[in-house]
mmCIF file of C-alpha atoms in Angstrom:
data_model
loop_
_atom_site.group_PDB
_atom_site.id
_atom_site.type_symbol
_atom_site.label_atom_id
_atom_site.label_comp_id
_atom_site.label_asym_id
_atom_site.label_seq_id
_atom_site.Cartn_x
_atom_site.Cartn_y
_atom_site.Cartn_z
ATOM 1 C CA UNK A 1 53.946 -175.884 42.887
ATOM 2 C CA UNK A 2 57.019 -177.556 43.890
ATOM 3 C CA UNK A 3 58.902 -176.262 46.948
ATOM 4 C CA UNK A 4 62.177 -175.927 44.933
ATOM 5 C CA UNK A 5 62.108 -175.080 41.251
ATOM 6 C CA UNK A 6 65.233 -175.673 38.970
ATOM 7 C CA UNK A 7 65.540 -175.380 35.183
ATOM 8 C CA UNK A 8 66.262 -178.907 33.945
ATOM 9 C CA UNK A 9 68.240 -177.604 30.863
ATOM 10 C CA UNK A 10 70.124 -179.093 29.109
ATOM 11 C CA UNK A 11 72.684 -176.274 29.155
ATOM 12 C CA UNK A 12 75.670 -176.395 26.816
ATOM 13 C CA UNK A 13 78.512 -173.863 27.043
ATOM 14 C CA UNK A 14 81.978 -173.635 25.503
ATOM 15 C CA UNK A 15 85.035 -174.356 27.527
ATOM 16 C CA UNK A 16 86.171 -171.333 29.573
ATOM 17 C CA UNK A 17 82.725 -169.698 29.736
ATOM 18 C CA UNK A 18 81.128 -168.739 32.957
ATOM 19 C CA UNK A 19 78.284 -170.931 33.864
ATOM 20 C CA UNK A 20 75.188 -169.794 35.913
ATOM 21 C CA UNK A 21 72.867 -172.274 37.556
ATOM 22 C CA UNK A 22 69.900 -171.122 39.631
ATOM 23 C CA UNK A 23 67.033 -172.367 41.841
ATOM 24 C CA UNK A 24 64.003 -170.633 43.308
ATOM 25 C CA UNK A 25 62.252 -171.732 46.285
ATOM 26 C CA UNK A 26 58.955 -170.981 48.073
ATOM 27 C CA UNK A 27 59.641 -172.265 51.587
ATOM 28 C CA UNK A 28 60.867 -169.271 53.796
ATOM 29 C CA UNK A 29 61.977 -171.661 56.476
ATOM 30 C CA UNK A 30 64.808 -172.903 54.345
ATOM 31 C CA UNK A 31 68.269 -171.647 55.911
ATOM 32 C CA UNK A 32 70.762 -174.185 54.610
ATOM 33 C CA UNK A 33 71.494 -174.397 50.903
ATOM 34 C CA UNK A 34 73.706 -176.825 48.948
ATOM 35 C CA UNK A 35 74.858 -177.600 45.483
ATOM 36 C CA UNK A 36 75.478 -181.170 44.627
ATOM 37 C CA UNK A 37 77.162 -182.468 41.422
ATOM 38 C CA UNK A 38 76.184 -185.796 39.945
ATOM 39 C CA UNK A 39 78.079 -187.442 37.172
ATOM 40 C CA UNK A 40 76.178 -189.893 34.817
ATOM 41 C CA UNK A 41 75.228 -193.082 36.694
ATOM 42 C CA UNK A 42 76.849 -191.931 39.959
ATOM 43 C CA UNK A 43 75.709 -190.733 43.326
ATOM 44 C CA UNK A 44 75.454 -186.938 44.024
ATOM 45 C CA UNK A 45 78.451 -185.311 45.701
ATOM 46 C CA UNK A 46 78.404 -182.313 47.810
ATOM 47 C CA UNK A 47 79.973 -179.208 46.071
ATOM 48 C CA UNK A 48 79.082 -176.077 47.993
ATOM 49 C CA UNK A 49 77.367 -175.653 51.351
ATOM 50 C CA UNK A 50 75.954 -172.294 52.509
ATOM 51 C CA UNK A 51 74.087 -171.140 55.595
ATOM 52 C CA UNK A 52 71.499 -168.225 55.133
ATOM 53 C CA UNK A 53 72.152 -165.266 52.765
ATOM 54 C CA UNK A 54 75.441 -164.354 51.210
ATOM 55 C CA UNK A 55 78.272 -165.547 48.995
ATOM 56 C CA UNK A 56 80.685 -168.423 49.352
ATOM 57 C CA UNK A 57 83.612 -169.081 47.058
ATOM 58 C CA UNK A 58 85.605 -172.249 46.593
ATOM 59 C CA UNK A 59 88.073 -172.234 43.741
ATOM 60 C CA UNK A 60 86.269 -171.810 40.483
ATOM 61 C CA UNK A 61 82.916 -172.161 42.226
ATOM 62 C CA UNK A 62 80.828 -169.405 43.744
ATOM 63 C CA UNK A 63 77.446 -169.935 45.573
ATOM 64 C CA UNK A 64 75.108 -167.075 46.216
ATOM 65 C CA UNK A 65 71.973 -167.127 48.375
ATOM 66 C CA UNK A 66 69.421 -164.289 48.227
ATOM 67 C CA UNK A 67 66.798 -165.176 50.957
ATOM 68 C CA UNK A 68 64.684 -162.021 50.375
ATOM 69 C CA UNK A 69 64.040 -163.194 46.704
ATOM 70 C CA UNK A 70 64.168 -166.969 47.668
ATOM 71 C CA UNK A 71 66.697 -167.474 44.958
ATOM 72 C CA UNK A 72 70.211 -169.257 44.936
ATOM 73 C CA UNK A 73 72.861 -169.365 42.192
ATOM 74 C CA UNK A 74 75.875 -171.370 41.460
ATOM 75 C CA UNK A 75 78.656 -169.879 39.207
ATOM 76 C CA UNK A 76 81.305 -171.828 37.648
ATOM 77 C CA UNK A 77 84.281 -169.840 36.244
ATOM 78 C CA UNK A 78 86.807 -171.061 33.504
ATOM 79 C CA UNK A 79 84.429 -174.048 32.903
ATOM 80 C CA UNK A 80 86.040 -177.301 32.005
ATOM 81 C CA UNK A 81 84.870 -180.427 30.225
ATOM 82 C CA UNK A 82 85.197 -182.229 33.488
ATOM 83 C CA UNK A 83 82.541 -179.873 34.996
ATOM 84 C CA UNK A 84 79.889 -181.712 32.617
ATOM 85 C CA UNK A 85 77.457 -183.113 34.956
ATOM 86 C CA UNK A 86 74.071 -182.632 36.367
ATOM 87 C CA UNK A 87 73.905 -179.983 39.131
ATOM 88 C CA UNK A 88 71.392 -180.394 41.947
ATOM 89 C CA UNK A 89 70.404 -177.606 44.313
ATOM 90 C CA UNK A 90 69.202 -178.746 47.810
ATOM 91 C CA UNK A 91 68.064 -177.007 50.842
ATOM 92 C CA UNK A 92 66.773 -177.676 54.388
ATOM 93 C CA UNK A 93 65.199 -175.946 57.362
ATOM 94 C CA UNK A 94 66.106 -176.458 60.940
ATOM 95 C CA UNK A 95 63.997 -179.387 62.376
ATOM 96 C CA UNK A 96 63.573 -181.121 65.860
ATOM 97 C CA UNK A 97 66.538 -183.267 65.142
ATOM 98 C CA UNK A 98 68.591 -180.539 63.238
ATOM 99 C CA UNK A 99 68.705 -179.616 59.626
ATOM 100 C CA UNK A 100 69.048 -183.094 58.246
ATOM 101 C CA UNK A 101 66.068 -183.328 55.781
ATOM 102 C CA UNK A 102 66.915 -181.980 52.297
ATOM 103 C CA UNK A 103 64.632 -180.832 49.529
ATOM 104 C CA UNK A 104 66.223 -181.100 45.990
ATOM 105 C CA UNK A 105 65.615 -179.368 42.800
ATOM 106 C CA UNK A 106 65.246 -181.591 39.676
ATOM 107 C CA UNK A 107 68.696 -180.813 38.588
ATOM 108 C CA UNK A 108 70.261 -178.977 35.563
ATOM 109 C CA UNK A 109 72.241 -180.988 33.005
ATOM 110 C CA UNK A 110 75.345 -179.179 32.041
ATOM 111 C CA UNK A 111 77.662 -179.889 29.122
ATOM 112 C CA UNK A 112 80.958 -178.057 28.508
ATOM 113 C CA UNK A 113 81.963 -178.229 24.885
ATOM 114 C CA UNK A 114 85.768 -178.488 24.363
ATOM 115 C CA UNK B 1 87.191 -196.116 54.127
ATOM 116 C CA UNK B 2 84.529 -197.265 51.631
ATOM 117 C CA UNK B 3 82.097 -194.452 52.458
ATOM 118 C CA UNK B 4 78.466 -195.404 51.619
ATOM 119 C CA UNK B 5 78.043 -198.598 49.683
ATOM 120 C CA UNK B 6 74.740 -200.157 48.218
ATOM 121 C CA UNK B 7 73.840 -203.604 47.343
ATOM 122 C CA UNK B 8 72.783 -204.651 44.689
ATOM 123 C CA UNK B 9 73.930 -202.254 41.913
ATOM 124 C CA UNK B 10 71.111 -203.484 39.505
ATOM 125 C CA UNK B 11 68.029 -205.581 39.949
ATOM 126 C CA UNK B 12 65.111 -206.534 37.863
ATOM 127 C CA UNK B 13 61.770 -207.666 39.611
ATOM 128 C CA UNK B 14 58.536 -208.887 38.459
ATOM 129 C CA UNK B 15 55.291 -207.264 39.678
ATOM 130 C CA UNK B 16 54.481 -208.503 43.142
ATOM 131 C CA UNK B 17 57.815 -209.714 44.008
ATOM 132 C CA UNK B 18 59.826 -208.652 47.047
ATOM 133 C CA UNK B 19 63.315 -207.449 47.727
ATOM 134 C CA UNK B 20 65.580 -205.672 50.127
ATOM 135 C CA UNK B 21 68.097 -203.074 49.185
ATOM 136 C CA UNK B 22 71.132 -202.812 51.676
ATOM 137 C CA UNK B 23 73.020 -199.651 52.495
ATOM 138 C CA UNK B 24 76.108 -199.634 54.616
ATOM 139 C CA UNK B 25 78.316 -196.833 55.867
ATOM 140 C CA UNK B 26 81.565 -197.110 57.630
ATOM 141 C CA UNK B 27 81.783 -193.275 58.773
ATOM 142 C CA UNK B 28 79.944 -193.787 62.083
ATOM 143 C CA UNK B 29 77.137 -191.453 60.945
ATOM 144 C CA UNK B 30 74.021 -191.079 62.915
ATOM 145 C CA UNK B 31 71.615 -190.186 60.179
ATOM 146 C CA UNK B 32 70.816 -192.392 57.165
ATOM 147 C CA UNK B 33 68.381 -191.835 54.280
ATOM 148 C CA UNK B 34 66.748 -193.435 51.388
ATOM 149 C CA UNK B 35 65.876 -191.502 48.127
ATOM 150 C CA UNK B 36 64.586 -192.438 44.718
ATOM 151 C CA UNK B 37 65.445 -190.506 41.617
ATOM 152 C CA UNK B 38 63.177 -190.227 38.712
ATOM 153 C CA UNK B 39 63.479 -188.117 35.524
ATOM 154 C CA UNK B 40 61.914 -184.753 36.001
ATOM 155 C CA UNK B 41 61.243 -185.443 39.644
ATOM 156 C CA UNK B 42 64.654 -185.104 41.268
ATOM 157 C CA UNK B 43 65.534 -186.792 44.480
ATOM 158 C CA UNK B 44 62.661 -187.570 46.804
ATOM 159 C CA UNK B 45 63.013 -188.876 50.219
ATOM 160 C CA UNK B 46 61.456 -192.124 51.033
ATOM 161 C CA UNK B 47 62.419 -192.888 54.611
ATOM 162 C CA UNK B 48 65.097 -191.815 57.038
ATOM 163 C CA UNK B 49 66.676 -192.781 60.299
ATOM 164 C CA UNK B 50 68.039 -190.331 62.924
ATOM 165 C CA UNK B 51 69.720 -193.134 64.908
ATOM 166 C CA UNK B 52 69.942 -196.788 65.419
ATOM 167 C CA UNK B 53 66.492 -198.584 66.006
ATOM 168 C CA UNK B 54 64.637 -195.377 64.759
ATOM 169 C CA UNK B 55 63.048 -194.712 61.308
ATOM 170 C CA UNK B 56 60.719 -191.985 59.891
ATOM 171 C CA UNK B 57 58.714 -191.390 56.791
ATOM 172 C CA UNK B 58 59.833 -189.023 54.219
ATOM 173 C CA UNK B 59 58.032 -187.521 51.256
ATOM 174 C CA UNK B 60 57.145 -190.683 49.300
ATOM 175 C CA UNK B 61 56.992 -193.751 51.877
ATOM 176 C CA UNK B 62 54.187 -195.653 50.426
ATOM 177 C CA UNK B 63 55.022 -199.306 49.376
ATOM 178 C CA UNK B 64 58.401 -199.190 51.186
ATOM 179 C CA UNK B 65 59.561 -200.300 54.693
ATOM 180 C CA UNK B 66 62.847 -199.656 56.337
ATOM 181 C CA UNK B 67 64.839 -200.975 59.221
ATOM 182 C CA UNK B 68 67.973 -199.616 61.070
ATOM 183 C CA UNK B 69 68.960 -202.467 63.483
ATOM 184 C CA UNK B 70 72.659 -201.526 63.319
ATOM 185 C CA UNK B 71 74.033 -197.909 63.198
ATOM 186 C CA UNK B 72 76.092 -198.752 60.058
ATOM 187 C CA UNK B 73 73.196 -200.371 58.055
ATOM 188 C CA UNK B 74 69.928 -199.081 56.614
ATOM 189 C CA UNK B 75 67.710 -201.521 54.799
ATOM 190 C CA UNK B 76 64.903 -200.493 52.356
ATOM 191 C CA UNK B 77 62.286 -203.202 51.668
ATOM 192 C CA UNK B 78 59.820 -203.577 48.776
ATOM 193 C CA UNK B 79 57.098 -205.945 49.946
ATOM 194 C CA UNK B 80 55.211 -206.201 46.601
ATOM 195 C CA UNK B 81 56.958 -204.378 43.714
ATOM 196 C CA UNK B 82 54.992 -202.356 41.329
ATOM 197 C CA UNK B 83 56.105 -200.838 38.075
ATOM 198 C CA UNK B 84 55.794 -197.313 39.624
ATOM 199 C CA UNK B 85 58.805 -198.368 41.855
ATOM 200 C CA UNK B 86 61.137 -198.469 38.806
ATOM 201 C CA UNK B 87 63.699 -196.070 39.801
ATOM 202 C CA UNK B 88 67.255 -195.308 40.799
ATOM 203 C CA UNK B 89 67.565 -195.658 44.605
ATOM 204 C CA UNK B 90 70.204 -193.715 46.509
ATOM 205 C CA UNK B 91 71.212 -194.197 50.074
ATOM 206 C CA UNK B 92 72.831 -191.352 52.009
ATOM 207 C CA UNK B 93 74.310 -190.767 55.428
ATOM 208 C CA UNK B 94 75.290 -187.733 57.494
ATOM 209 C CA UNK B 95 76.403 -186.494 60.887
ATOM 210 C CA UNK B 96 76.425 -183.129 62.526
ATOM 211 C CA UNK B 97 79.692 -181.229 62.228
ATOM 212 C CA UNK B 98 79.748 -177.652 63.410
ATOM 213 C CA UNK B 99 76.043 -177.288 62.678
ATOM 214 C CA UNK B 100 76.408 -178.799 59.260
ATOM 215 C CA UNK B 101 74.797 -181.964 58.101
ATOM 216 C CA UNK B 102 76.526 -182.820 54.895
ATOM 217 C CA UNK B 103 74.965 -185.924 53.184
ATOM 218 C CA UNK B 104 77.233 -188.439 51.591
ATOM 219 C CA UNK B 105 75.570 -190.529 48.918
ATOM 220 C CA UNK B 106 76.123 -194.123 47.705
ATOM 221 C CA UNK B 107 76.447 -195.084 44.102
ATOM 222 C CA UNK B 108 72.831 -196.061 43.633
ATOM 223 C CA UNK B 109 70.800 -199.135 42.754
ATOM 224 C CA UNK B 110 68.857 -199.305 39.510
ATOM 225 C CA UNK B 111 65.659 -201.228 39.902
ATOM 226 C CA UNK B 112 63.288 -202.220 37.087
ATOM 227 C CA UNK B 113 59.909 -203.637 37.858
ATOM 228 C CA UNK B 114 58.227 -205.411 34.930
#
């Protein structure tokens, strides 16, 4: 069983819809949770960064972490065609040098239909 | 400020050939990483470095070697390429900022081994 599970999709939604992307994990030591966005043939770029449980909002994006259920979510409101990309969840535990080693989900490919 | 750059962008190798991938960052980051990305497998950590002159193994280190002789550069070597090493390789760098370790990724190198 993988440490981080993510539905690969693909997921297609109409423009303006609310998108929900999710990951589950098994390692209870994970404390830092991230969402990366990756456009086709590009490197991943950090979208949201959350420590421990709770919600974080940034514009149209909201990240939620439920450590008791080992479940994280990313919500995209008023989705736009420019949001079409692969979304990767990532997480890490504190280590001897800090929390620098990330474990990634496989990514969910999202398409927003105009 | 170029961020993280990778050289080359594309490469085709024959089985048994060797090559070196170069990663450079101009953000004065302490930490650097090499990942490979394969369909259905997500991003997997090959090797990483927590500072100049130091390297450590990640999740999938076999068949690869690395060196960090200068803080700004991180080299990934394939001594004897195998078809299983066909992948997209990403380099990333990060530094601690208020307890956060945000990883910044390069554009990737597409490697095909025939």
